[in-house]
GROMACS .gro file of C-alpha atoms in nm:
model
  247
    1UNK     CA    1  22.961  13.829   0.149
    2UNK     CA    2  22.606  13.952   0.213
    3UNK     CA    3  22.495  13.834  -0.132
    4UNK     CA    4  22.656  13.496  -0.073
    5UNK     CA    5  22.485  13.462   0.264
    6UNK     CA    6  22.148  13.550   0.110
    7UNK     CA    7  22.203  13.294  -0.165
    8UNK     CA    8  22.276  13.026   0.094
    9UNK     CA    9  21.960  13.120   0.284
   10UNK     CA   10  21.740  13.102  -0.026
   11UNK     CA   11  21.902  12.777  -0.138
   12UNK     CA   12  21.840  12.623   0.205
   13UNK     CA   13  21.477  12.731   0.201
   14UNK     CA   14  21.410  12.594  -0.147
   15UNK     CA   15  21.614  12.280  -0.083
   16UNK     CA   16  21.381  12.138   0.181
   17UNK     CA   17  21.156  11.867   0.034
   18UNK     CA   18  20.831  11.990   0.189
   19UNK     CA   19  20.898  12.354   0.101
   20UNK     CA   20  21.006  12.261  -0.253
   21UNK     CA   21  20.682  12.065  -0.297
   22UNK     CA   22  20.472  12.360  -0.181
   23UNK     CA   23  20.661  12.603  -0.405
   24UNK     CA   24  20.614  12.366  -0.697
   25UNK     CA   25  20.240  12.350  -0.633
   26UNK     CA   26  20.218  12.730  -0.630
   27UNK     CA   27  20.395  12.746  -0.967
   28UNK     CA   28  20.052  12.670  -1.110
   29UNK     CA   29  19.978  13.040  -1.059
   30UNK     CA   30  19.681  12.992  -0.826
   31UNK     CA   31  19.664  13.094  -0.462
   32UNK     CA   32  19.641  12.797  -0.224
   33UNK     CA   33  19.557  12.775   0.145
   34UNK     CA   34  19.794  12.643   0.408
   35UNK     CA   35  19.576  12.334   0.448
   36UNK     CA   36  19.590  12.260   0.076
   37UNK     CA   37  19.969  12.299   0.073
   38UNK     CA   38  20.005  12.080   0.381
   39UNK     CA   39  19.807  11.806   0.206
   40UNK     CA   40  20.017  11.829  -0.110
   41UNK     CA   41  20.344  11.825   0.088
   42UNK     CA   42  20.228  11.537   0.312
   43UNK     CA   43  20.298  11.730   0.632
   44UNK     CA   44  20.083  11.844   0.923
   45UNK     CA   45  19.916  12.185   0.916
   46UNK     CA   46  20.143  12.302   1.197
   47UNK     CA   47  20.456  12.197   1.010
   48UNK     CA   48  20.326  12.354   0.689
   49UNK     CA   49  20.256  12.679   0.872
   50UNK     CA   50  20.616  12.690   0.998
   51UNK     CA   51  20.751  12.630   0.648
   52UNK     CA   52  20.521  12.889   0.492
   53UNK     CA   53  20.614  13.152   0.751
   54UNK     CA   54  20.981  13.111   0.657
   55UNK     CA   55  20.903  13.141   0.287
   56UNK     CA   56  20.696  13.456   0.343
   57UNK     CA   57  20.966  13.612   0.561
   58UNK     CA   58  21.221  13.542   0.285
   59UNK     CA   59  20.985  13.713   0.036
   60UNK     CA   60  20.956  13.402  -0.177
   61UNK     CA   61  20.581  13.391  -0.109
   62UNK     CA   62  20.312  13.644  -0.031
   63UNK     CA   63  20.015  13.574   0.192
   64UNK     CA   64  19.664  13.721   0.185
   65UNK     CA   65  19.410  13.676   0.463
   66UNK     CA   66  19.055  13.612   0.339
   67UNK     CA   67  18.791  13.529   0.596
   68UNK     CA   68  18.933  13.238   0.799
   69UNK     CA   69  19.201  13.134   0.555
   70UNK     CA   70  19.548  13.243   0.451
   71UNK     CA   71  19.612  13.222   0.077
   72UNK     CA   72  19.968  13.189  -0.049
   73UNK     CA   73  20.117  13.286  -0.385
   74UNK     CA   74  20.461  13.304  -0.547
   75UNK     CA   75  20.585  13.652  -0.458
   76UNK     CA   76  20.693  13.766  -0.806
   77UNK     CA   77  20.779  13.657  -1.160
   78UNK     CA   78  21.146  13.674  -1.055
   79UNK     CA   79  21.092  13.405  -0.792
   80UNK     CA   80  20.898  13.195  -1.044
   81UNK     CA   81  21.184  13.223  -1.294
   82UNK     CA   82  21.432  13.111  -1.030
   83UNK     CA   83  21.224  12.805  -0.944
   84UNK     CA   84  21.169  12.714  -1.309
   85UNK     CA   85  21.543  12.756  -1.378
   86UNK     CA   86  21.623  12.513  -1.097
   87UNK     CA   87  21.380  12.268  -1.254
   88UNK     CA   88  21.551  12.307  -1.592
   89UNK     CA   89  21.896  12.248  -1.441
   90UNK     CA   90  21.767  11.943  -1.253
   91UNK     CA   91  21.612  11.801  -1.569
   92UNK     CA   92  21.899  11.873  -1.807
   93UNK     CA   93  22.230  11.913  -1.626
   94UNK     CA   94  22.201  11.662  -1.343
   95UNK     CA   95  22.266  11.297  -1.439
   96UNK     CA   96  21.921  11.137  -1.481
   97UNK     CA   97  21.793  10.886  -1.231
   98UNK     CA   98  21.549  10.620  -1.339
   99UNK     CA   99  21.195  10.706  -1.240
  100UNK     CA  100  20.890  10.520  -1.372
  101UNK     CA  101  20.667  10.747  -1.581
  102UNK     CA  102  20.316  10.800  -1.451
  103UNK     CA  103  19.996  10.940  -1.596
  104UNK     CA  104  20.044  11.246  -1.372
  105UNK     CA  105  20.395  11.305  -1.510
  106UNK     CA  106  20.273  11.269  -1.868
  107UNK     CA  107  19.989  11.514  -1.804
  108UNK     CA  108  20.239  11.772  -1.675
  109UNK     CA  109  20.464  11.721  -1.975
  110UNK     CA  110  20.171  11.757  -2.213
  111UNK     CA  111  20.035  12.091  -2.086
  112UNK     CA  112  20.076  12.281  -1.761
  113UNK     CA  113  20.099  12.629  -1.616
  114UNK     CA  114  20.444  12.773  -1.549
  115UNK     CA  115  20.348  13.041  -1.295
  116UNK     CA  116  20.136  13.260  -1.527
  117UNK     CA  117  20.204  13.119  -1.873
  118UNK     CA  118  20.160  12.793  -2.063
  119UNK     CA  119  20.431  12.527  -2.061
  120UNK     CA  120  20.478  12.173  -2.181
  121UNK     CA  121  20.442  12.001  -2.515
  122UNK     CA  122  20.147  12.210  -2.632
  123UNK     CA  123  20.305  12.541  -2.527
  124UNK     CA  124  20.621  12.463  -2.723
  125UNK     CA  125  20.403  12.382  -3.027
  126UNK     CA  126  20.231  12.721  -2.993
  127UNK     CA  127  20.570  12.894  -2.976
  128UNK     CA  128  20.688  12.701  -3.283
  129UNK     CA  129  20.373  12.804  -3.473
  130UNK     CA  130  20.412  13.172  -3.384
  131UNK     CA  131  20.779  13.165  -3.484
  132UNK     CA  132  20.707  12.979  -3.810
  133UNK     CA  133  20.453  13.245  -3.908
  134UNK     CA  134  20.700  13.522  -3.831
  135UNK     CA  135  20.490  13.652  -3.543
  136UNK     CA  136  20.759  13.619  -3.276
  137UNK     CA  137  21.133  13.559  -3.258
  138UNK     CA  138  21.274  13.366  -2.964
  139UNK     CA  139  21.642  13.314  -2.891
  140UNK     CA  140  21.898  13.295  -2.616
  141UNK     CA  141  21.915  13.674  -2.602
  142UNK     CA  142  21.542  13.731  -2.560
  143UNK     CA  143  21.211  13.747  -2.742
  144UNK     CA  144  21.042  13.989  -2.978
  145UNK     CA  145  20.692  14.032  -3.122
  146UNK     CA  146  20.685  14.147  -3.486
  147UNK     CA  147  20.434  14.394  -3.630
  148UNK     CA  148  20.242  14.107  -3.792
  149UNK     CA  149  20.256  13.921  -3.462
  150UNK     CA  150  20.118  14.219  -3.273
  151UNK     CA  151  19.821  14.233  -3.511
  152UNK     CA  152  19.759  13.858  -3.482
  153UNK     CA  153  19.785  13.852  -3.103
  154UNK     CA  154  19.563  14.159  -3.064
  155UNK     CA  155  19.299  13.993  -3.282
  156UNK     CA  156  19.326  13.682  -3.066
  157UNK     CA  157  19.249  13.890  -2.756
  158UNK     CA  158  19.596  13.950  -2.614
  159UNK     CA  159  19.636  14.285  -2.438
  160UNK     CA  160  19.976  14.403  -2.559
  161UNK     CA  161  19.978  14.706  -2.329
  162UNK     CA  162  20.166  14.595  -2.019
  163UNK     CA  163  20.077  14.801  -1.709
  164UNK     CA  164  20.358  15.049  -1.646
  165UNK     CA  165  20.378  14.956  -1.280
  166UNK     CA  166  20.478  14.599  -1.369
  167UNK     CA  167  20.851  14.555  -1.402
  168UNK     CA  168  20.847  14.250  -1.622
  169UNK     CA  169  20.984  14.154  -1.960
  170UNK     CA  170  20.736  14.201  -2.244
  171UNK     CA  171  20.820  13.882  -2.435
  172UNK     CA  172  21.086  13.632  -2.341
  173UNK     CA  173  21.178  13.271  -2.413
  174UNK     CA  174  21.143  13.026  -2.126
  175UNK     CA  175  21.331  12.698  -2.161
  176UNK     CA  176  21.080  12.420  -2.108
  177UNK     CA  177  21.225  12.164  -1.866
  178UNK     CA  178  21.030  11.873  -2.014
  179UNK     CA  179  21.069  11.960  -2.385
  180UNK     CA  180  21.411  12.130  -2.354
  181UNK     CA  181  21.297  12.392  -2.602
  182UNK     CA  182  21.144  12.738  -2.570
  183UNK     CA  183  20.789  12.836  -2.491
  184UNK     CA  184  20.665  13.196  -2.462
  185UNK     CA  185  20.683  13.375  -2.128
  186UNK     CA  186  20.675  13.734  -2.006
  187UNK     CA  187  20.369  13.956  -2.048
  188UNK     CA  188  20.287  13.807  -2.388
  189UNK     CA  189  20.304  13.450  -2.256
  190UNK     CA  190  20.085  13.543  -1.962
  191UNK     CA  191  19.824  13.698  -2.191
  192UNK     CA  192  19.818  13.398  -2.426
  193UNK     CA  193  19.759  13.174  -2.123
  194UNK     CA  194  19.482  13.401  -1.995
  195UNK     CA  195  19.306  13.400  -2.332
  196UNK     CA  196  19.330  13.021  -2.371
  197UNK     CA  197  19.184  12.962  -2.025
  198UNK     CA  198  18.915  13.225  -2.077
  199UNK     CA  199  18.814  13.061  -2.405
  200UNK     CA  200  18.784  12.727  -2.230
  201UNK     CA  201  19.061  12.569  -2.435
  202UNK     CA  202  19.221  12.422  -2.124
  203UNK     CA  203  19.077  12.300  -1.794
  204UNK     CA  204  19.279  12.293  -1.474
  205UNK     CA  205  19.338  11.956  -1.311
  206UNK     CA  206  19.271  11.920  -0.940
  207UNK     CA  207  19.579  11.947  -0.713
  208UNK     CA  208  19.812  11.977  -1.011
  209UNK     CA  209  19.971  12.228  -1.246
  210UNK     CA  210  19.856  12.009  -1.534
  211UNK     CA  211  19.606  12.144  -1.786
  212UNK     CA  212  19.363  11.928  -1.982
  213UNK     CA  213  19.312  12.026  -2.343
  214UNK     CA  214  18.940  12.044  -2.420
  215UNK     CA  215  18.769  11.966  -2.754
  216UNK     CA  216  18.721  12.341  -2.798
  217UNK     CA  217  19.093  12.383  -2.737
  218UNK     CA  218  19.189  12.127  -2.999
  219UNK     CA  219  18.972  12.306  -3.254
  220UNK     CA  220  19.093  12.649  -3.144
  221UNK     CA  221  19.461  12.562  -3.161
  222UNK     CA  222  19.412  12.417  -3.508
  223UNK     CA  223  19.208  12.709  -3.642
  224UNK     CA  224  19.396  12.996  -3.474
  225UNK     CA  225  19.755  12.873  -3.453
  226UNK     CA  226  19.771  12.593  -3.708
  227UNK     CA  227  19.861  12.352  -3.428
  228UNK     CA  228  19.713  12.005  -3.465
  229UNK     CA  229  19.729  11.818  -3.136
  230UNK     CA  230  19.560  11.520  -2.977
  231UNK     CA  231  19.450  11.522  -2.614
  232UNK     CA  232  19.622  11.203  -2.507
  233UNK     CA  233  19.834  11.350  -2.227
  234UNK     CA  234  20.025  11.024  -2.191
  235UNK     CA  235  20.259  10.826  -2.404
  236UNK     CA  236  20.322  11.139  -2.610
  237UNK     CA  237  20.485  11.074  -2.945
  238UNK     CA  238  20.592  11.291  -3.236
  239UNK     CA  239  20.258  11.227  -3.404
  240UNK     CA  240  20.059  11.379  -3.118
  241UNK     CA  241  20.137  11.739  -3.205
  242UNK     CA  242  20.229  11.912  -3.529
  243UNK     CA  243  20.236  12.261  -3.675
  244UNK     CA  244  20.041  12.304  -3.996
  245UNK     CA  245  20.212  12.470  -4.291
  246UNK     CA  246  19.884  12.614  -4.419
  247UNK     CA  247  19.932  12.974  -4.312
   0.00000   0.00000   0.00000
């Protein structure tokens, strides 16, 4: 009964439109202030503060005070997985409702951050390339990095030594809500994302989880992963992204 009551409480918190919008914004992995979240949720700062207090008390968010501002983050990878799973269910299992596509929607589908790893069309292409080369294996039961994959990822800059204090899965598949196929999550997915951002392959879009693929990123994905992709970000078709067979 306690577990059921807790589930109802969490569901009620996430089910509010303003709170869901703020949680979705924080799935980009960056810390945001209360004012920024109020703007994104189209509510007053006072209302946003009330919502955020509830989310912190429920341990869905953490808050850090820095100078005059409070910065909010998703509390843990577990919370991020829950939110992404809800998104997947909403996109796949719920009968679709007609919604006009926008440039913002297409940008999110093309490339975005999913908490601390890459998601979207490009991320699925990277996962496909790694699997095709025999570097990783992704399935319903989990994910695995092969010996050849470990060498490739280490050469790319991925730190394969997960800190012992972090209770997180090393490599796992994450079902992409927009592509309905797997991208790479867990510690390995987080490290790939870190390296790509550090190399300047992607640039963050303002007030969005969307990532813009840079010219350096297009060249890097082609040369390192064998992924040939255009940076259209809208009207994506099968010709926009492909995995090269030249391994």
